[in-house]
Structure formats: C-alpha cells, structure tokens
Amino acid sequence: MRDLVIIGAGPAGLSAAATAHALGLDTLILDEQPSAGGQIYRNVERVTDQRPADLAFLGRDYAHGRTLARAASAVDRRQGATVWHIGPMTRTEGRQVVWSEEGKAQKVNARAVLLATGAMERPVPIPGWTLPGVTTVGALQTVLKQSGIFPRGRVVLAGSGPLLMLLASQYFAAGIRIEAILDTTPPGGLNRAMLWLPLATVGARRAILKGRRLRAVYGRAAREVWRGVTGIRAEGDGALQTVRFTDASGVAHEIAADALALHEGVIPNPQLPRLVEAVHDWDPRQRCFRPVLDAYGASSASGVYVAGDGGGILGAEAAEASGRVAAATVALGLGRIAEAERDLRAAPDLNRLTGQRWLRRFLDAMFPPPDWIGRMADATTVCRCEEVRAADIRKVADHAQGPNQLKAYTRAGMGPCQGRMCGHTVTEVLAEAKAMAPGAVGYYHIRPPAKPVTVEEMAALVE
Amino acid sequence: MTFARLAGPTKAAAVTLTVDGQRIAARDGDTVAAALLAAGRQAIRRSAVTGEPRAPYCQMGVCFECLVEIDGVADRQACLVPVRNGMVVATQQGEG
C-alpha cells in the first residue's frame, strides 16, 4: 500500500510529489498524458531537449515546468496512466485506485489520494462548434507545445481571457499569422476590475506585469482585432469556411476562415472529484462547480485531497502552492509530522494562495464568464457525442428533475466522452429553463469506469 | 484546417506510421492526433449518430472527438497516445 497516490503531473501534482517525498511518504504519481507538466507545462522536458529554440516564444514561465519536474524526479511516476476508478475508503486498506496503462489495468491501495487533475476549457456551444476546423484555444496551444504545429491559412481566435491573450502573444512571437481576434470580453473590463488591482498587484505582482506585456502585444498580434464581439457562429459544408459575428456597435460581419479557436475561460475538470462523490458547490463568479475544500485541500470524501485548478481556478502558481500544502497535510494525517510542522511549512504557501485569490478576483472581474450559455440557440448542439440540441433539453426540462434524469430522456451525456463536453452546458440550460439556480440543478453523477475501458482490461484485474 | 510545422531546428527522430493503409511521416514526441493533423488529415472521424465529420476539439483527453483504432484497438484517444514507428492507425467512420 502506498502512503499517497497523486493523480495528475501538472504544477499541483509535481509540487505535491516533491514535498511528499521530502517528508518520507511512499508516493506514486499517475498521469494520463504522455509526459509530465500538465497542460501549462505540457511536453516541457522534450521541448527543452529537442527544440530549445521554441522556448523563445513559449516563454520563461513555460520553462519553469522543467524545474518542477526535476524536483519531483525521485518520485515513482507513470505517464500514460489513465485512472478510471477510486474505491471507497476502508479502515485498513485505504482506497483502491485503478488505472489503465498500455492497455492493461492495474491497481494500488493508497492511504491518501490527491486529485491534481486540473482544469478543462469551458465548452463553448456556439452554432457550428462541431465543424472540423473549430477547436479550443487551448487545443492550438497544446499542439504547439507538443509538436510545434500550427494551423495554416486564416486563423481566427475568439473569446475572452488570459489564455487567449497568451496564445496570441506566442503566435506573434513565433511569427504565426492570425487573421482576426474576436474578443468577447464585455466592454469596461479594466473599470470593473480596478477595485482589485491594488491587492492583485501586491499578491501577484509578476502576473500583473505579465498581463500588461500581453495586453501590449494583443492589439497587434492579429490583422484585425475586434472587441466587444457577440453572436459568433461557425459555418461551412463539412468543415469550417466562414465565421460570422456581431461587433460592439451591433453591425454583423462575416470573415472567411480556415481555423476558429474558441476560449471562454477554464473550469475545474469535474470527473474524479465527482467520482468519489466529493461535495461540490456552484461558484457564481466563475460560473462553474468546484469541490468544497478546507484551507489545506481536504475534500468531503475521506482521504481525498484536491490541489490546483481542479479545486477552483486559481492558476499555475497557486497550484504549486496548494500541492505543497496538501502534501504536508497528508503527512500530518498519516502521523509523519506534527501539526506545528505542517503549519510552519504551509504558512508561506497559504500567503501565496491569498495573493493569487486577489489576482483571481481581478481577472474574474476583467473577464467575466459567459452569461449566455443557458440561453444558447435552440438548434445548437449541447452534447456533441449524441448530437443533442438545446431544444431537445428544453422540451423535457419541466419533466426532468435534473441532469441525471435528462440523460435517460435525451441521451445527453451518454456518449464516449461520458458527459465531459455537455455536463456544464446541460446544467446552465436546465437552470435557465427551470428558472432555478445552477447549484440547485446539480450535475451528472460520475460513475466508474471514469474513462472507457475494455472488458479484457477489467478482466485482467481479477486474474 | 490543415497544420504546418514550425521551421525551427529539432532533434526529434522521424517516425513512420500507417493511417488507413497510407504511410505518413511523423516525429518522435507527436501524439497520434497531432501527427494526423500535421500529415494533412482534417476530419478524422464521423459521428456515430448522423455521420457528420468531426476533428479533434480539445487535444487534452476530454472531448473524445479524436477516437481512432490504434494497432487493432478501437476507440483510442489519439491525443493521448504517442506515435511509435510502425504503428497502424485506422480512422473510425461512424461506428465510434
């Protein structure tokens, strides 16, 4: 039995692993991706070794991921390891964690489990978002880091938030041409956020300075930059050809496009915290669910901790800090260190987290999450897998008590992605249709296996 | 949408895989999804309900739009699997 199984090797998971190792915990990291770093530091070790020139446009903050990975290098880590079940807590055997690696299922018992599974981009259900040629902004950044590839032709970035600005600046620095940026941030961002600027500057000075640099590049990163954009639609026959939108003064436009990348912020990846039935609440400021955690990252599920963006969006620096705090708290829970030592270790990181929360208040005011998803067009796809449209959900909204009953009525959430792409949208559409708070509408129950596995894989466990 | 590779130098080794019977060139470190895009593939599957063309949306293991058959195993998430020399990939047209 392991002392600690950490799921996810991004900033939270790696920093937690380094701390856990230093405190003598027998630790295993399971990460689904091909290499460590999470999304923010994706592929950083290989980029540093094989194409170091690319670090020039990926940026100094990206290169920091290598330091993080090195600090955790003594910890047993499996890449390409997809966790699909976390069993109930038992008094003598801890929790069983089950994963698949190279097509084979494996299991381990853990006294404590740290979920460091990070964020996903908020699905952006605009008309035409299932067309080939339409991706997320994060997807373009992912393949830039992974393989150094970028879309040819007329590239349009659309949406709002720091990641959109970061990709625009990375493309600009790499000499990749952007045809248009369609910025959907409601006008008056800086005015809305100004109240938080002094605290954010004290709490996260580097991030504020970086934001200023990004803003300076943003306006010239594309051939056209439109602000206050609404009503974005993707159109094309079999693939994206045209993007339509309405500008800030209400005038409709259309532009020819080969690639459209969407971004309306990120939300906690809900799957594993939901799988262990951790209590969640709705965060109205970020318009998403997040697991309810204590100050040290403990969830309501016994022996399960959450660190990083999976516990609420605070960014990479906060993820690192929360990983260290959670690992020290696991050591305390297992009797390896005294409470005084945990408190001493956690104090500077809890301070950092406070500063990062101030920064987040600033960013949430500047880039408020989209308020239109519950009112999305009737004909637009909500569930990409089963091709369920908003109208299909509204038709049965009165009868469906919540998202789980809706599955049976519409098949939304029953396809290969297991509700990952429609869960958030279904909550928003149901809440609007039923005139209820999203928190009261709730979310899908997530049941094992949390990722599709073959019967052969499952059978291998029993042998 | 087709993808191009940055012109900068790389030490990544060349890798060859077979996609729907055709050999494509990739690089060590590519995921199967990235390799397909870099090789000029656009829609890499058809939806199981109406058969409409789909392409990778998220590239991080969430959307399941990149499902392909890899070395005989159906419904693999191409964005999570690194390429290997000699890998045999088949796209899924409506059944996945």
XYZ file of C-alpha atoms in Angstrom:
559
model
C 0.000 0.000 0.000
C 1.208 3.458 -0.885
C 1.012 6.386 1.517
C -0.111 8.730 -1.237
C -1.278 8.368 -4.821
C -1.223 11.643 -6.729
C -3.332 11.797 -9.875
C -2.006 14.361 -12.328
C 1.555 15.573 -13.012
C 0.930 19.271 -13.585
C 2.140 22.007 -11.231
C -0.028 20.841 -8.314
C 0.832 17.156 -8.657
C 4.562 17.669 -9.190
C 4.995 20.108 -6.310
C 2.935 17.873 -4.026
C 5.107 14.908 -5.014
C 8.342 16.735 -4.213
C 7.017 17.710 -0.779
C 5.612 14.254 -0.082
C 8.946 12.697 -0.985
C 10.837 15.109 1.256
C 8.534 14.138 4.131
C 9.187 10.450 3.585
C 5.814 9.468 2.113
C 5.781 6.474 -0.226
C 4.240 8.219 -3.216
C 3.080 7.252 -6.707
C 2.105 9.734 -9.421
C -0.344 8.609 -12.120
C -0.672 10.920 -15.108
C -2.781 10.361 -18.179
C -0.718 12.489 -20.543
C 2.315 11.207 -22.463
C 4.699 13.366 -20.407
C 4.759 15.369 -17.189
C 3.904 19.063 -16.862
C 0.121 19.152 -17.076
C -1.355 21.412 -19.718
C 0.562 24.529 -18.703
C 3.989 22.861 -18.837
C 3.000 20.267 -21.432
C 5.930 18.486 -23.042
C 8.417 20.934 -21.460
C 11.206 18.395 -20.947
C 11.126 17.218 -24.556
C 10.879 20.773 -25.921
C 13.928 21.752 -23.852
C 15.898 18.759 -25.165
C 14.747 18.571 -28.773
C 13.711 22.042 -29.891
C 15.097 24.553 -27.370
C 14.676 27.398 -29.868
C 10.911 27.158 -29.302
C 11.367 28.207 -25.662
C 11.907 31.738 -27.011
C 8.213 32.111 -27.905
C 6.722 29.670 -25.399
C 8.133 31.897 -22.679
C 10.077 31.894 -19.441
C 7.090 30.799 -17.352
C 6.749 27.678 -19.516
C 10.394 26.747 -18.982
C 9.775 26.774 -15.211
C 7.945 23.463 -15.661
C 11.284 21.732 -16.089
C 12.417 22.811 -12.610
C 9.169 21.443 -11.191
C 9.557 18.107 -12.961
C 13.173 17.813 -11.779
C 12.193 18.482 -8.178
C 9.796 15.533 -8.341
C 12.099 13.239 -10.332
C 12.802 10.919 -7.367
C 9.107 10.036 -7.125
C 7.723 6.942 -8.859
C 5.691 8.302 -11.769
C 3.676 6.622 -14.521
C 2.815 8.547 -17.685
C 0.006 7.404 -19.968
C -1.754 6.073 -16.862
C -5.495 6.706 -17.033
C -7.257 6.387 -13.664
C -10.795 5.051 -14.063
C -11.788 4.048 -10.561
C -11.180 5.144 -6.992
C -12.774 2.796 -4.486
C -14.381 3.637 -1.144
C -12.248 4.348 1.929
C -11.573 1.348 4.129
C -10.085 1.472 7.606
C -7.215 -0.936 6.950
C -6.672 -0.840 3.192
C -7.198 2.830 2.354
C -8.693 3.462 -1.072
C -8.091 1.336 -4.126
C -7.008 3.301 -7.193
C -7.446 1.559 -10.545
C -5.887 2.691 -13.793
C -5.016 1.508 -17.301
C -1.576 1.758 -18.818
C -0.577 0.351 -22.218
C -3.954 -1.396 -22.412
C -3.524 -3.171 -19.060
C -5.459 -2.392 -15.900
C -3.547 -2.077 -12.632
C -4.472 -1.247 -9.083
C -2.852 0.029 -5.931
C -4.093 0.826 -2.456
C -3.450 4.272 -1.046
C -3.752 5.712 2.435
C -4.485 9.081 0.821
C -5.329 10.235 -2.707
C -4.502 13.682 -4.064
C -6.506 14.722 -7.121
C -4.387 17.146 -9.135
C -6.374 16.746 -12.320
C -6.510 20.431 -13.172
C -8.824 22.345 -15.416
C -10.519 21.934 -18.754
C -11.652 24.683 -21.064
C -15.278 25.647 -20.644
C -17.108 24.126 -23.634
C -18.296 26.973 -25.893
C -21.528 25.788 -27.559
C -21.874 28.243 -30.445
C -23.632 27.345 -33.701
C -21.243 25.231 -35.786
C -18.818 24.337 -32.980
C -18.756 20.680 -34.066
C -17.362 21.509 -37.524
C -13.821 20.334 -38.311
C -11.690 23.474 -38.151
C -13.223 24.609 -34.851
C -11.158 23.834 -31.746
C -10.429 25.377 -28.392
C -7.649 27.940 -27.986
C -6.037 25.534 -25.527
C -6.001 22.840 -28.213
C -3.935 25.057 -30.524
C -1.530 25.808 -27.682
C -1.344 22.110 -26.828
C -0.277 21.053 -30.313
C 2.158 23.979 -30.481
C 3.888 22.672 -27.350
C 3.526 19.002 -28.226
C 4.598 19.062 -31.857
C 5.409 22.623 -32.891
C 2.471 22.703 -35.305
C 0.000 25.484 -36.116
C -2.987 25.856 -38.464
C -2.279 27.013 -41.991
C -4.404 29.680 -43.622
C -6.781 32.151 -41.987
C -6.737 31.614 -38.226
C -9.391 33.261 -36.040
C -9.132 33.311 -32.234
C -12.400 34.080 -30.466
C -13.353 34.534 -26.842
C -12.007 36.076 -23.692
C -9.351 35.653 -21.048
C -5.660 35.261 -20.261
C -5.120 32.038 -22.244
C -6.418 33.674 -25.428
C -4.057 36.609 -24.882
C -1.157 34.253 -24.142
C -1.648 32.153 -27.285
C -1.948 35.340 -29.381
C 1.377 36.569 -27.995
C 3.043 33.165 -28.502
C 1.820 33.010 -32.116
C 3.002 36.594 -32.635
C 6.450 35.816 -31.223
C 6.678 32.641 -33.322
C 5.712 34.562 -36.459
C 2.420 32.682 -36.892
C -0.145 34.828 -38.640
C -3.536 35.415 -37.013
C -6.245 36.706 -39.322
C -8.564 38.031 -36.624
C -9.107 38.112 -32.888
C -12.773 38.325 -31.904
C -12.674 39.401 -28.272
C -15.933 38.690 -26.450
C -14.936 40.389 -23.175
C -17.768 42.780 -22.252
C -16.543 46.392 -22.625
C -15.268 48.129 -19.494
C -13.069 45.319 -18.228
C -10.417 47.406 -16.568
C -13.043 49.594 -14.878
C -14.785 46.531 -13.493
C -11.517 45.094 -12.260
C -9.858 48.288 -10.992
C -11.089 47.789 -7.437
C -8.974 44.630 -7.193
C -5.869 45.952 -8.937
C -4.018 47.185 -5.804
C -4.470 43.889 -3.942
C -3.736 41.840 -7.069
C -0.532 43.823 -7.587
C 0.556 43.141 -4.016
C -0.461 39.494 -4.149
C 0.688 38.571 -7.656
C 2.933 41.307 -8.990
C 4.584 39.139 -11.646
C 1.233 38.090 -13.097
C 0.021 41.691 -13.288
C 3.218 42.736 -15.085
C 2.914 39.792 -17.451
C -0.694 40.781 -18.156
C 0.483 44.263 -19.120
C 3.022 42.805 -21.549
C 0.365 40.536 -23.056
C -2.019 43.473 -23.490
C 0.657 45.436 -25.314
C 1.137 42.642 -27.873
C -2.519 41.602 -28.096
C -3.684 44.547 -30.185
C -1.140 43.890 -32.931
C -0.967 40.087 -32.829
C -3.670 39.796 -35.493
C -4.508 41.504 -38.773
C -7.851 42.560 -37.237
C -8.783 42.805 -33.565
C -12.489 43.232 -32.794
C -13.611 43.975 -29.239
C -16.967 43.548 -27.540
C -17.908 40.844 -30.046
C -21.105 38.793 -29.638
C -23.062 36.213 -31.624
C -20.153 34.191 -33.024
C -21.191 31.422 -35.437
C -19.125 28.909 -37.382
C -20.393 27.859 -40.807
C -19.201 25.554 -43.543
C -20.014 22.498 -45.594
C -18.238 19.590 -43.907
C -15.593 21.915 -42.486
C -15.281 25.490 -41.288
C -15.421 28.110 -44.055
C -16.964 31.236 -42.537
C -17.128 32.912 -39.137
C -19.997 35.323 -38.511
C -20.143 37.747 -35.592
C -21.680 40.992 -34.382
C -19.394 43.879 -33.446
C -19.720 46.151 -30.405
C -21.949 48.602 -32.297
C -24.330 45.858 -33.451
C -23.088 45.523 -37.021
C -22.945 41.991 -38.441
C -19.757 40.767 -40.129
C -18.544 37.640 -41.860
C -14.988 36.545 -42.471
C -13.587 33.597 -44.372
C -11.654 31.309 -42.025
C -9.774 28.013 -42.062
C -9.422 27.681 -38.289
C -11.524 29.025 -35.437
C -10.289 28.589 -31.866
C -12.727 29.303 -29.027
C -11.999 30.177 -25.411
C -14.293 31.318 -22.605
C -12.113 30.547 -19.628
C -11.363 27.318 -17.831
C -13.310 25.316 -15.244
C -12.272 22.542 -12.837
C -12.196 19.131 -14.507
C -15.027 17.539 -12.515
C -14.652 13.837 -13.254
C -12.553 12.390 -10.421
C -13.784 14.628 -7.568
C -17.324 13.715 -8.684
C -16.385 10.021 -8.927
C -15.505 9.963 -5.199
C -18.726 11.886 -4.506
C -16.976 14.896 -3.031
C -19.475 17.631 -2.151
C -19.458 20.421 -4.764
C -20.851 23.917 -4.789
C -21.564 26.360 -7.587
C -19.174 29.279 -7.849
C -21.289 32.124 -9.254
C -18.260 34.299 -10.011
C -16.599 31.685 -12.223
C -19.913 30.065 -13.234
C -18.844 26.507 -12.549
C -18.974 23.795 -9.908
C -15.988 23.167 -7.694
C -15.356 20.677 -4.908
C -15.776 22.086 -1.411
C -12.335 22.039 0.230
C -10.894 23.110 3.561
C -7.946 25.530 3.642
C -5.484 22.624 3.192
C -7.200 20.930 0.256
C -9.163 18.183 2.043
C -12.429 17.344 0.263
C -15.549 15.965 1.929
C -14.545 12.479 0.693
C -12.481 10.654 3.308
C -8.774 10.543 2.444
C -9.208 12.521 -0.778
C -7.462 15.860 -1.244
C -7.654 18.233 -4.205
C -4.876 20.644 -5.238
C -4.576 23.004 -8.174
C -7.216 24.207 -10.614
C -9.311 21.077 -10.064
C -10.346 22.657 -6.773
C -11.285 26.033 -8.306
C -9.470 28.096 -10.904
C -6.519 29.981 -9.385
C -3.749 29.364 -11.920
C -0.388 27.599 -12.022
C 1.423 29.452 -9.230
C -1.447 28.760 -6.856
C -1.493 25.131 -7.998
C 2.129 24.695 -6.960
C 1.461 26.238 -3.554
C -1.696 24.219 -2.937
C 0.116 20.998 -3.900
C 2.749 21.574 -1.216
C 0.105 22.434 1.385
C -1.945 19.326 0.597
C 1.100 17.011 0.692
C 2.179 18.352 4.085
C -1.375 17.892 5.325
C -1.402 14.271 4.123
C 1.848 13.732 6.086
C 0.160 15.218 9.138
C -2.873 12.973 8.673
C -0.623 9.884 8.478
C 1.185 10.936 11.651
C 4.523 11.605 9.933
C 4.796 15.219 11.009
C 3.353 17.249 13.839
C 0.706 19.887 13.318
C 3.221 22.599 14.196
C 5.496 21.464 11.364
C 2.644 21.342 8.863
C 1.594 24.848 9.898
C 5.145 26.139 9.588
C 5.506 24.606 6.115
C 2.079 25.732 4.941
C 2.238 29.334 6.146
C 4.175 30.885 3.213
C 2.104 28.948 0.686
C -1.173 29.951 2.328
C 0.032 33.557 1.987
C 0.817 32.979 -1.701
C -2.639 31.488 -2.168
C -4.241 34.578 -0.646
C -2.326 36.735 -3.118
C -3.369 34.514 -6.017
C -7.016 34.767 -4.880
C -6.756 38.557 -5.079
C -5.352 38.207 -8.605
C -8.256 35.905 -9.481
C -10.785 38.459 -8.213
C -9.174 40.959 -10.596
C -9.224 38.502 -13.524
C -12.789 37.338 -12.843
C -13.955 40.972 -12.912
C -11.952 41.736 -16.035
C -13.007 38.594 -17.934
C -16.403 37.556 -16.555
C -17.543 34.081 -17.622
C -20.128 33.950 -20.431
C -23.709 34.507 -19.246
C -25.402 33.331 -22.471
C -24.840 29.579 -22.350
C -28.188 28.884 -20.645
C -29.849 30.920 -23.413
C -27.897 29.370 -26.299
C -29.725 28.908 -29.616
C -32.291 26.061 -29.763
C -30.720 24.437 -32.812
C -27.181 24.396 -31.403
C -25.549 21.166 -30.256
C -25.138 20.711 -26.497
C -23.979 17.078 -26.422
C -21.500 16.524 -29.237
C -21.364 12.738 -28.865
C -25.097 12.022 -29.040
C -25.924 15.183 -31.037
C -28.473 16.502 -28.578
C -29.523 20.105 -29.184
C -30.587 22.787 -26.712
C -34.196 22.450 -27.943
C -34.179 18.734 -27.041
C -33.219 19.615 -23.482
C -35.700 22.473 -23.148
C -38.506 20.210 -24.405
C -38.134 17.889 -21.403
C -36.817 20.414 -18.867
C -40.140 20.532 -16.978
C -40.208 16.759 -16.536
C -36.549 16.111 -15.852
C -35.712 16.603 -12.198
C -32.081 17.199 -13.079
C -29.197 16.305 -15.383
C -29.289 12.600 -14.479
C -32.907 12.067 -15.402
C -32.318 14.154 -18.516
C -29.761 11.573 -19.676
C -32.479 8.945 -19.873
C -34.813 11.303 -21.779
C -32.333 12.701 -24.294
C -29.134 10.541 -24.218
C -27.169 13.736 -23.482
C -24.026 12.696 -21.626
C -24.254 9.026 -22.619
C -21.687 9.019 -25.444
C -17.953 8.289 -25.424
C -16.943 11.474 -23.551
C -19.200 10.479 -20.627
C -20.669 13.957 -20.258
C -17.384 15.838 -20.095
C -18.317 18.102 -23.002
C -22.011 18.659 -22.222
C -22.213 18.466 -18.415
C -21.595 22.125 -17.766
C -23.853 23.264 -20.612
C -26.686 20.955 -19.533
C -26.606 22.474 -16.038
C -26.728 26.006 -17.498
C -29.529 25.237 -19.989
C -31.623 23.379 -17.396
C -31.134 26.141 -14.812
C -32.343 28.765 -17.288
C -35.279 26.658 -18.486
C -36.410 25.752 -14.976
C -35.639 29.228 -13.567
C -33.500 27.562 -10.893
C -30.012 28.250 -9.563
C -27.369 26.084 -11.311
C -26.221 24.842 -7.903
C -29.718 23.509 -7.220
C -29.935 21.882 -10.677
C -26.743 19.932 -9.991
C -24.504 17.878 -12.248
C -24.211 14.376 -13.684
C -23.358 11.541 -11.316
C -19.967 10.269 -12.428
C -19.700 6.524 -12.122
C -16.844 4.079 -12.702
C -15.234 3.462 -15.082
C -14.421 7.168 -15.278
C -12.828 6.538 -18.681
C -13.921 3.856 -21.149
C -12.066 0.566 -20.640
C -12.380 -2.742 -22.448
C -13.791 -5.849 -20.801
C -10.380 -7.508 -21.322
C -8.718 -4.734 -19.348
C -11.160 -5.163 -16.481
C -10.825 -8.949 -16.587
C -7.044 -8.698 -16.274
C -7.550 -7.241 -12.789
C -9.239 -10.367 -11.499
C -6.578 -12.818 -12.695
C -7.924 23.336 -41.385
C -4.568 21.741 -42.052
C -1.471 22.170 -39.943
C 2.110 23.128 -40.700
C 5.237 22.518 -38.655
C 7.361 25.374 -37.398
C 10.533 25.744 -39.387
C 12.874 25.757 -36.356
C 15.514 23.065 -35.779
C 14.534 19.855 -33.994
C 16.389 16.798 -32.770
C 13.182 14.735 -32.796
C 13.621 11.496 -34.741
C 11.446 10.737 -37.760
C 8.688 8.191 -37.163
C 6.551 6.457 -39.779
C 3.051 5.177 -39.170
C 0.317 3.767 -41.340
C -3.036 5.530 -41.415
C -5.872 3.865 -43.324
C -3.264 1.977 -45.327
C -1.159 5.034 -46.207
C 2.257 5.714 -44.723
C 2.604 9.091 -43.029
C 5.668 10.797 -41.605
C 5.602 11.989 -38.004
C 8.104 12.953 -35.347
C 9.035 11.414 -32.045
C 7.041 13.318 -29.416
C 3.934 13.739 -31.573
C 0.679 12.361 -30.313
C -1.252 10.367 -32.898
C -3.768 13.244 -33.105
C -1.039 15.823 -33.765
C 0.613 13.533 -36.319
C -2.685 13.143 -38.203
C -3.181 16.915 -38.323
C 0.432 17.528 -39.360
C 0.004 14.970 -42.152
C -2.891 16.977 -43.563
C -5.823 14.975 -42.210
C -8.728 17.193 -41.283
C -11.872 15.351 -40.226
C -10.613 12.189 -38.581
C -13.885 10.527 -37.667
C -17.604 10.631 -38.317
C -20.129 10.967 -35.532
C -21.964 7.825 -34.570
C -25.437 9.420 -34.777
C -25.689 11.347 -38.068
C -22.283 10.582 -39.562
C -21.177 14.206 -39.661
C -17.420 14.779 -39.939
C -15.517 15.577 -36.739
C -11.993 16.610 -35.821
C -10.094 16.904 -32.520
C -11.579 19.727 -30.425
C -9.678 19.789 -27.101
C -6.363 17.900 -27.654
C -6.163 17.058 -23.939
C -8.235 13.933 -23.440
C -11.631 15.482 -22.693
C -13.712 15.674 -25.888
C -13.257 12.179 -27.397
C -13.507 13.652 -30.913
C -10.155 12.090 -31.844
C -11.153 8.438 -31.352
C -9.301 6.129 -33.747
C -8.305 2.497 -33.927
C -4.647 2.013 -33.000
C -2.899 -1.341 -33.569
C -6.243 -3.108 -33.650
C -7.747 -1.470 -30.553
C -10.788 0.711 -31.345
C -11.799 3.952 -29.629
C -8.339 5.064 -28.500
C -7.987 8.777 -27.737
C -5.443 9.777 -30.386
C -4.452 12.912 -28.462
C -3.202 10.823 -25.513
C -1.171 8.243 -27.418
C 2.402 8.997 -28.510
C 3.372 7.852 -32.015
C 5.633 4.835 -32.466
C 7.390 3.558 -35.541
C 5.227 1.065 -37.401
C 2.032 1.980 -35.575
C -1.107 1.094 -37.553
C -3.955 3.602 -37.276
C -7.428 3.318 -38.773
C -9.933 6.144 -38.627
C -13.468 5.341 -37.496
C -16.294 6.261 -39.824
C -19.444 6.362 -37.754
C -19.033 3.306 -35.578
C -17.253 5.026 -32.696
